Coordinates of C-alpha atoms and ligand atoms in Angstrom, one line a residue:
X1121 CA -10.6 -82.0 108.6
X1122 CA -14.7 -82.0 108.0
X1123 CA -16.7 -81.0 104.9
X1124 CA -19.9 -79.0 105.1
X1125 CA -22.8 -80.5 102.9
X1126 CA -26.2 -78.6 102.9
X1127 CA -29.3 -80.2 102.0
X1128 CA -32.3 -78.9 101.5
X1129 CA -36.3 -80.7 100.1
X1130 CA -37.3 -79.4 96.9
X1131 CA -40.3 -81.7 95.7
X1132 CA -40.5 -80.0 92.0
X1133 CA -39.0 -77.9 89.7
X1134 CA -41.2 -74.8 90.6
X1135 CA -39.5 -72.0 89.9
X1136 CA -40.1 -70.8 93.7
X1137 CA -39.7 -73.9 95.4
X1138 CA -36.5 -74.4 94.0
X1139 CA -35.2 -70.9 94.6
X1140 CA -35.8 -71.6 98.0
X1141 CA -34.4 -74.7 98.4
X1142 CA -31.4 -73.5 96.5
X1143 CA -30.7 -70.7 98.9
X1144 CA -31.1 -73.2 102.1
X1145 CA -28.5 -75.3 100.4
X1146 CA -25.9 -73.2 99.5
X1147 CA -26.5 -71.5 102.7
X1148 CA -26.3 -74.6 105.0
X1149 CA -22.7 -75.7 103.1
X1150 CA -21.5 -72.3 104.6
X1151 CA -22.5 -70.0 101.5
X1152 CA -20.4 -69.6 97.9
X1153 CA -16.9 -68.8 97.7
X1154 CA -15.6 -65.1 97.5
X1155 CA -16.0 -64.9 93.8
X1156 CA -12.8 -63.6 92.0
X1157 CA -13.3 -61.1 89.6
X1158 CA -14.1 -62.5 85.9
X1159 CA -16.8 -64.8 84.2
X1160 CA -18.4 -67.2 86.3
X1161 CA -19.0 -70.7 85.0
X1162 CA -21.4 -72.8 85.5
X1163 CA -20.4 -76.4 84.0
X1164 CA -23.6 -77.8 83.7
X1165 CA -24.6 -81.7 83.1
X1166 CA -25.7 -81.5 79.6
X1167 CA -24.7 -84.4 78.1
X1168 CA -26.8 -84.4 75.0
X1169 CA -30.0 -83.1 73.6
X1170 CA -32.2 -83.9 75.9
X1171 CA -35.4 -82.7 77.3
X1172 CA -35.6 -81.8 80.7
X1173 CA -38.2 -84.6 81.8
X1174 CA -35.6 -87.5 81.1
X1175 CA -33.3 -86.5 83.6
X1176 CA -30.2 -87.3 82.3
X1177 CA -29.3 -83.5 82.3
X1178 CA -29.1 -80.8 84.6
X1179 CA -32.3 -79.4 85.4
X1180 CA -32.6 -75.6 84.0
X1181 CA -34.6 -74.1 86.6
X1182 CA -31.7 -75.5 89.2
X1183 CA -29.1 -73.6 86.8
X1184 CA -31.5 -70.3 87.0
X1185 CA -31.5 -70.6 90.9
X1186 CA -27.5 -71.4 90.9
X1187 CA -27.3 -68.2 88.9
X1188 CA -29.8 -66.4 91.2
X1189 CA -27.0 -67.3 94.2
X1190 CA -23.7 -66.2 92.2
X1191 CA -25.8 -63.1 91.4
X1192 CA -26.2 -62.6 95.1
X1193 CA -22.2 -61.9 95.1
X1194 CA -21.7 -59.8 92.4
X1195 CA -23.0 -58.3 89.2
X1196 CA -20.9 -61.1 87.6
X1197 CA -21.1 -61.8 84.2
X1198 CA -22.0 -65.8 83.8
X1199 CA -21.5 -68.9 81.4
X1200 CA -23.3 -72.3 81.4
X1201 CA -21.4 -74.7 79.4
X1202 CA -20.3 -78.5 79.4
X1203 CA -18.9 -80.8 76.2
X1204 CA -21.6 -82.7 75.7
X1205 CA -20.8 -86.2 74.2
X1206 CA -18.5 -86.7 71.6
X1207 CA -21.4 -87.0 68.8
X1208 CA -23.3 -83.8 69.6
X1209 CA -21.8 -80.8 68.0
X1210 CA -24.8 -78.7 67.2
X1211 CA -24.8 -76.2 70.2
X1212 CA -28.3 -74.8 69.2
X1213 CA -30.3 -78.1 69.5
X1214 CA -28.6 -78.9 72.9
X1215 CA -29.3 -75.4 74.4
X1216 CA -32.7 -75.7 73.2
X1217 CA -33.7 -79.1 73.8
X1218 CA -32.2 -78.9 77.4
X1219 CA -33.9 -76.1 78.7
X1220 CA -30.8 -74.2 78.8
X1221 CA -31.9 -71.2 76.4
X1222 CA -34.5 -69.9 78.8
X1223 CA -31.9 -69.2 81.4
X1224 CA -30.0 -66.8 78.9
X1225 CA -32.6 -64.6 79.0
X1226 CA -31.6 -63.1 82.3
X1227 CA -29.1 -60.4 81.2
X1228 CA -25.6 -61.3 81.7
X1229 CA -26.1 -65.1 81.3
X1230 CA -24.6 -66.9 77.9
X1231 CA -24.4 -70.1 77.5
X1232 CA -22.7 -72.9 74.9
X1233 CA -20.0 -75.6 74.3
X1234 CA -17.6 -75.4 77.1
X1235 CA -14.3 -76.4 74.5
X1236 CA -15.5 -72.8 72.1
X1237 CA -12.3 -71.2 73.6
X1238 CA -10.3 -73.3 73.1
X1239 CA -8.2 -76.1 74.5
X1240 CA -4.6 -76.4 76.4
X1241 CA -2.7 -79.3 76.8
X1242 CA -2.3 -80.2 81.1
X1243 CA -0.2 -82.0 83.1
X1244 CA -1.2 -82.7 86.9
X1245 CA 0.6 -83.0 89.9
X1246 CA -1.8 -85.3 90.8
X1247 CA -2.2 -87.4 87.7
X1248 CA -2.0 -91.4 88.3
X1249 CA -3.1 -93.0 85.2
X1250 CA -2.9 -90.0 82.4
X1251 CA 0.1 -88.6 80.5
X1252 CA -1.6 -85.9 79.9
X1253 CA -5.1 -84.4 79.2
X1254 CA -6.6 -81.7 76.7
X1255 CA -8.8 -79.4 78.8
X1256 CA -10.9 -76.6 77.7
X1257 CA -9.2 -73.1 78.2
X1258 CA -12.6 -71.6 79.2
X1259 CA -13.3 -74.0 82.0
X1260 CA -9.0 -73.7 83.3
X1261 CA -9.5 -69.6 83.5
X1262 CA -12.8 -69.2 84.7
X1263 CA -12.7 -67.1 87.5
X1264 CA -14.9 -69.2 89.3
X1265 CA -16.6 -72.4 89.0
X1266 CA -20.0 -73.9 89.9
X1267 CA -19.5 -77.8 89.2
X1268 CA -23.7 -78.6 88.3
X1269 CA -24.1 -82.0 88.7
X1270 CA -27.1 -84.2 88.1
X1271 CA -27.4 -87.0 90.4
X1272 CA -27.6 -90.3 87.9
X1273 CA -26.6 -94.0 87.9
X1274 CA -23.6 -95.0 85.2
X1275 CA -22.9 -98.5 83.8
X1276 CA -19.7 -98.1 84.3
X1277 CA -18.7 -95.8 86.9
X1278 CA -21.9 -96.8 88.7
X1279 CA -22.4 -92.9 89.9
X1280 CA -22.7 -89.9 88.0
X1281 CA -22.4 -86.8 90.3
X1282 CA -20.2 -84.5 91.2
X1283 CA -16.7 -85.7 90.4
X1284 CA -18.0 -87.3 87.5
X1285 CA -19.3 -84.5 86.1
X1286 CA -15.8 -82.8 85.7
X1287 CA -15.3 -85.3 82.9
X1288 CA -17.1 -83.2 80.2
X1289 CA -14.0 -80.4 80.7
X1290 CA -11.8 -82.8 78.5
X1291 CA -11.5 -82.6 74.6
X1292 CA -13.0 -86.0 72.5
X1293 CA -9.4 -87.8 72.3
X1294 CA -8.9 -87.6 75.7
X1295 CA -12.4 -89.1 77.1
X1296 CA -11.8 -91.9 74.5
X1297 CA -8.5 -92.9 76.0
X1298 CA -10.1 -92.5 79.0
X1299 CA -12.8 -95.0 77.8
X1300 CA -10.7 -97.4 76.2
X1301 CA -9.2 -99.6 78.6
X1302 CA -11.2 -102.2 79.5
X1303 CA -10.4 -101.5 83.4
X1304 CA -13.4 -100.1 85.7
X1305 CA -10.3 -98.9 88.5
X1306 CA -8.1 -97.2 85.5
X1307 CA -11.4 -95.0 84.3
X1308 CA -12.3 -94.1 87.8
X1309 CA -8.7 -92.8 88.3
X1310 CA -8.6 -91.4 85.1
X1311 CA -11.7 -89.2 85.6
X1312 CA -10.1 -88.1 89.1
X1313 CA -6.7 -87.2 87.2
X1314 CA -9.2 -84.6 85.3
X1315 CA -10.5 -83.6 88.2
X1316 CA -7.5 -82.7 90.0
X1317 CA -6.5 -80.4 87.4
X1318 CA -9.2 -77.5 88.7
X1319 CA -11.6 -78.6 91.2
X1320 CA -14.6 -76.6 91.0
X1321 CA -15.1 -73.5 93.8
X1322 CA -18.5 -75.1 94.5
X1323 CA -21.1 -78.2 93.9
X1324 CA -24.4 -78.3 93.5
X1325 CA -26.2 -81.7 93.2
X1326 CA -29.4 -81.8 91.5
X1327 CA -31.4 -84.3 93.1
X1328 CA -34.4 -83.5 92.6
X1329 CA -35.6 -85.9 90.0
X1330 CA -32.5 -88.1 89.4
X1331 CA -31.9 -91.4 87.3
X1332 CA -31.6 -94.8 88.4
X1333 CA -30.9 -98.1 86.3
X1334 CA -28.9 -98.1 83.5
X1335 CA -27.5 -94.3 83.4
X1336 CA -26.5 -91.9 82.2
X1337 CA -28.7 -92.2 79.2
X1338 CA -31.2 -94.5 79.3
X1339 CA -31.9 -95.3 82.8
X1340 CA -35.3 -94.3 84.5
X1341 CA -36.4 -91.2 86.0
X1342 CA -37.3 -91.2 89.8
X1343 CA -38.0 -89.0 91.8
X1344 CA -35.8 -87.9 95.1
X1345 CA -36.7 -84.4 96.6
X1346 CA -33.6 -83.0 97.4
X1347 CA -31.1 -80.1 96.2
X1348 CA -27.4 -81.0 97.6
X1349 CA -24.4 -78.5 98.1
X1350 CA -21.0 -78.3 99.5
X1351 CA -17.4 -77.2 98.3
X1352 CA -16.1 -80.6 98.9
X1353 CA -17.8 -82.4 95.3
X1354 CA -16.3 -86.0 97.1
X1355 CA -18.5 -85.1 100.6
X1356 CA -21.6 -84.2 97.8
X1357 CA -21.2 -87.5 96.1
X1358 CA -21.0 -89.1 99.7
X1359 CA -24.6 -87.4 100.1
X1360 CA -25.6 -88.9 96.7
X1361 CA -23.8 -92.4 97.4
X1362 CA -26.3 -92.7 100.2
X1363 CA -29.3 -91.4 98.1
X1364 CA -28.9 -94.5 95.9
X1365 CA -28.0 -96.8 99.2
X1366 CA -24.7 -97.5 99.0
X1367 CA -23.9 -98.4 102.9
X1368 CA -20.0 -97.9 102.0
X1369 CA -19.7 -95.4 99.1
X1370 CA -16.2 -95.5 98.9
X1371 CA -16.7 -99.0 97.1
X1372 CA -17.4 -97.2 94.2
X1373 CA -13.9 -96.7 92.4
X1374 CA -14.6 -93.0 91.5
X1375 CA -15.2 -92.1 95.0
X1376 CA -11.9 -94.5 96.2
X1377 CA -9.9 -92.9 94.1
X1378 CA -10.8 -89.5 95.0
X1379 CA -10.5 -90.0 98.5
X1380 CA -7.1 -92.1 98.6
X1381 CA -5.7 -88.8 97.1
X1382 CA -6.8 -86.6 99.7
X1383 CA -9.5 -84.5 98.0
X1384 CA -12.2 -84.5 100.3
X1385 CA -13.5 -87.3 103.2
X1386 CA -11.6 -90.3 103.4
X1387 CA -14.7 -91.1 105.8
X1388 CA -18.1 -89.9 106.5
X1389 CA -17.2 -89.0 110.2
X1390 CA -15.2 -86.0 108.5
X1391 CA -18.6 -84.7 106.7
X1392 CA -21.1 -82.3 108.8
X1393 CA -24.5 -82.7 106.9
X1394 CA -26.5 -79.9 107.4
X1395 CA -30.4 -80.3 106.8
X1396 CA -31.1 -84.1 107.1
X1397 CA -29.9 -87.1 108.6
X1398 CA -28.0 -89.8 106.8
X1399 CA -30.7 -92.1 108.2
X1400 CA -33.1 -90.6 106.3
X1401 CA -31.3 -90.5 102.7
X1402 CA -31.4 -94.0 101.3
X1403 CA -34.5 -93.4 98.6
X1404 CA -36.6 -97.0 99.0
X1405 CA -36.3 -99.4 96.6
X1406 CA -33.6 -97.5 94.6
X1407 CA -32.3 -98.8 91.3
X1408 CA -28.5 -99.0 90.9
X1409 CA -26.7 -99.5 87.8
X1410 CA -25.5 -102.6 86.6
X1411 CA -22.0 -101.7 86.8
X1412 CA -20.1 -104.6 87.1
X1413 CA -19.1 -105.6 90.3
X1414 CA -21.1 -103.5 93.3
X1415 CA -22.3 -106.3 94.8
X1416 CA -18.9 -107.9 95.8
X1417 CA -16.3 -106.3 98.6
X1418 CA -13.3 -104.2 97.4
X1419 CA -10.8 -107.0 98.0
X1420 CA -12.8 -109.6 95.8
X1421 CA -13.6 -106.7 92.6
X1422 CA -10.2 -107.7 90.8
X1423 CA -11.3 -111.1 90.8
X1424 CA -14.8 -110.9 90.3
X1425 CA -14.1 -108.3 87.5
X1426 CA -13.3 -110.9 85.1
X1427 CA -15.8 -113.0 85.5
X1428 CA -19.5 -110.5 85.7
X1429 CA -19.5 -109.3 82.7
X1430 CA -21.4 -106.4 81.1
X1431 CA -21.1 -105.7 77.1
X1432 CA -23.0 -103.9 74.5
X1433 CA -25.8 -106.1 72.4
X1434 CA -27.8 -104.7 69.7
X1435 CA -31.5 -105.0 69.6
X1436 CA -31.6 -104.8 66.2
X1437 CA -35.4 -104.0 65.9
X1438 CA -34.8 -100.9 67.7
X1439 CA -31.1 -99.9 65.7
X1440 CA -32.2 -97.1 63.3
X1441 CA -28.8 -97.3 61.4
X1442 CA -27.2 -93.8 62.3
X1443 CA -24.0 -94.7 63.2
X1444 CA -24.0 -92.8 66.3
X1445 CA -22.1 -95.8 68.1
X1446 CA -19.4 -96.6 65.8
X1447 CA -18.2 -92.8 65.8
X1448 CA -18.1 -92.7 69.6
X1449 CA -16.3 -96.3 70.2
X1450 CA -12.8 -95.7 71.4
X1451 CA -11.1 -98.9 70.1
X1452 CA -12.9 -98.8 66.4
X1453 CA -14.6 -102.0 67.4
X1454 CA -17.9 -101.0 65.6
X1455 CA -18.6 -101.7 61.7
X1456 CA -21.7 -101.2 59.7
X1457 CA -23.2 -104.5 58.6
X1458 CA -26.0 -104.5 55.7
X1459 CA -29.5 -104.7 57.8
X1460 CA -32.5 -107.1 56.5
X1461 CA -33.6 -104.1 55.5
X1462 CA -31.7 -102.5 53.9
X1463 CA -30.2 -100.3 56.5
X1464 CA -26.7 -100.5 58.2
X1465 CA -26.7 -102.6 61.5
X1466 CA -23.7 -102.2 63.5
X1467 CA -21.3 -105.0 64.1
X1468 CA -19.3 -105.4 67.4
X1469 CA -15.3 -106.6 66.9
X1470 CA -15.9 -108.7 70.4
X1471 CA -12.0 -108.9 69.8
X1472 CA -11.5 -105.4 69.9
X1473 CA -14.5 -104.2 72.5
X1474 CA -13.1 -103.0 76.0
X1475 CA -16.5 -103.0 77.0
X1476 CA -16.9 -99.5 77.9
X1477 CA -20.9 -98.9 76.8
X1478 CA -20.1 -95.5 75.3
X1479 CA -22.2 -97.0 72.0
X1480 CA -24.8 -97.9 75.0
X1481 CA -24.8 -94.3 76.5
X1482 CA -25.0 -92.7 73.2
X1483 CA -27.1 -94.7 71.5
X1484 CA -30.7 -92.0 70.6
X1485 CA -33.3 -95.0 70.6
X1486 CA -31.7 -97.0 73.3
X1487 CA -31.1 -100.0 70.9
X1488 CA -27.2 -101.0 72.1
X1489 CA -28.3 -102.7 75.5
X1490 CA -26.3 -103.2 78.0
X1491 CA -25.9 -107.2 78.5
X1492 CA -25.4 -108.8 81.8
X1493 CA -23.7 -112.2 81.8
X1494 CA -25.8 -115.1 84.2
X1495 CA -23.1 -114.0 86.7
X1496 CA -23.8 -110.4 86.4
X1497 CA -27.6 -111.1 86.8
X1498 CA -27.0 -113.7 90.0
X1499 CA -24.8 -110.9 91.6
X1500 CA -27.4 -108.0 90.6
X1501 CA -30.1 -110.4 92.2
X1502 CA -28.6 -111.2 95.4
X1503 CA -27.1 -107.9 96.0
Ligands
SF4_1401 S1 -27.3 -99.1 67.7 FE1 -28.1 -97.1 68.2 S2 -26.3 -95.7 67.8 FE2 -25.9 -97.7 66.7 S3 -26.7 -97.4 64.7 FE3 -28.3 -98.4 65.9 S4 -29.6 -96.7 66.6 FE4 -27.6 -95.8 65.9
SF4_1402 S1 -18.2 -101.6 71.0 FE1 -19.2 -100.2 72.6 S2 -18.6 -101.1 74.5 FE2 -17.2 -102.0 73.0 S3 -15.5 -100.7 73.1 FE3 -16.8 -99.9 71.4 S4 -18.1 -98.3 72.5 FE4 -17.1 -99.5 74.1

């Protein structure tokens, strides 16, 4: 079987530069889907209030172009929407803040939180790890589904693309069991689980100006040049795996999982790119996360695993007392403890911690750091 990926340069987010790219893309991945009749959805990366320029969401002139495409199938009436994390419930700011309001004003374009219709308990066939998953109803009945991705590094999943961006269709119970196991493989195969309950009709991969470092949140902007499409979101995230330089992307656990369960190429042999070469990907010099234990070979990670560590630590000078991180923690291993000054410091239970660094990702001023043991930092250095 082969996948179709398109690729197209886009150097900016011009409003005409990306249109064009856009098109190129989608075309050169063998054009959308036959769109079925009823709202289209675009499930955006908008993971929390930010502005555009950080990158850690989807870019909102890349969501104007996607709707520009759907619109070229149909008068269709279309939603943007994700969940963004578990902390961020005021829809206004994060439509606002992201960009995301200017795209509603083309007529027949809404956007919001992707759970406001409600949300329906799901079994997979599929399923490995989960029991079961809560799922929004809006993103299960869409008649069709544009998976947005942003192209971003993870400390713990080590990618954040396309599969991973099907995550955010889950209520906040289930992405905290998903979190709370202190296991890099049982996440990974948890996220896929999700994913297998609907895969999107189509992926697009912003890629324009992605992150690298210590994603999703707080790594660094950097700059890529490139707008990625395909219907297979596994043969996307193959593109993007060889973006950041990974010579064998299905050492990432996300992308192994995905691909021992058949749902897209189990090699890149099976993937026709259309618009570069996979020589020509690799983006110099590219920061990858810190997650855990890239640098070793699949049949050493069990091992290794226990012995790289990567855990939350609080730079206290930069901890501005909100909270944020205890409310997100999915074992209740944070506490407040009184601050020299008066305001409330967070405590880690080191017991209790599964090390999952959703207090790191969700963390506003960036002050739960994510700390590499000496083994961590000998494997990041010699990788
Ligand atoms: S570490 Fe971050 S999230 Fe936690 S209280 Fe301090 S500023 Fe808020
Ligand atoms: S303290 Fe942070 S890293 Fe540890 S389990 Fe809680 S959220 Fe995850």
């Amino acid at each position: 079987m082969s996948f179709a990926v398109g690729i197209a340069k886009c150097s900016d987010y011009e409003r005409g530069e990306v249109e064009r790219s856009m098109a190129l893309a989608v075309e050169r991945a063998g054009g959308l889907p036959d769109i079925r009749a009823g709202e289209a959805l675009v499930k955006a990366n908008m993971l929390s209030p930010s502005e555009p320029k950080k990158a850690v969401t989807t870019h909102p002139e890349i969501l104007r172009a996607i709707v520009g495409e759907i619109r070229k199938k149909g008068d269709f009436q279309i939603r943007i929407a994700d969940n963004p994390g578990y902390i961020f419930t005021d829809a206004g700011a994060l439509l606002g803040k992201t960009g995301v309001n200017g795209v509603t004003e083309i007529e027949g374009v809404t956007a919001g939180l992707l759970s406001d219709m409600g949300i329906r308990d799901v079994r997979g066939d599929l399923f490995r790890v989960l029991d079961g998953a809560r799922v929004s109803a809006r993103y299960l009945d869409a008649g069709f589904c544009v998976n947005a991705a942003k192209l971003k590094t993870h400390v713990e999943t080590e990618i954040s693309c396309c599969i991973k961006n099907i995550f955010g269709i889950a209520d906040i119970g289930t992405r905290k069991k998903c979190h709370g196991s202190s296991s890099q493989k049982r996440l990974a195969d948890a996220i896929v689980d999700l994913y297998s309950i609907r895969p999107p009709d189509f992926n697009i991969l912003d890629a324009v100006v992605g992150m690298e470092g210590d994603g999703p949140s707080h790594g660094r902007p950097r700059r890529i040049g490139y707008i990625v499409a395909s219907r297979s979101a596994l043969a996307a995230d193959w593109v993007a795996a060889a973006i950041m330089g990974y010579e064998n992307p299905l050492c990432v656990p996300l992308m192994a999982s995905a691909a021992e369960r058949g749902m897209g190429p189990g090699t890149r042999d099976e993937i026709i790119l259309n618009g570069a070469d996979w020589g020509e990907l690799p983006v110099k010099g590219f920061k990858k996360s810190s997650g855990l234990v890239r640098a070793f070979p699949t049949f050493l990670r069990g091992f290794v695993h226990g012995l790289v560590s990567i855990s939350p630590k609080l730079d206290a000078a930069r901890c501005v007392g909100c909270g944020i991180c205890g409310k997100v923690c999915p074992v209740v291993a944070i506490s407040d403890a009184p601050g020299s000054d008066r305001k409330k410091l967070p405590a880690i239970d080191r017991v209790k911690c599964v090390a999952c660094l959703c207090c790191h990702e969700m963390c506003p001023t960036g002050a739960m750091t994510a700390h590499k043991n000496l083994l961590a930092r000998l494997a990041e250095a010699f990788r």
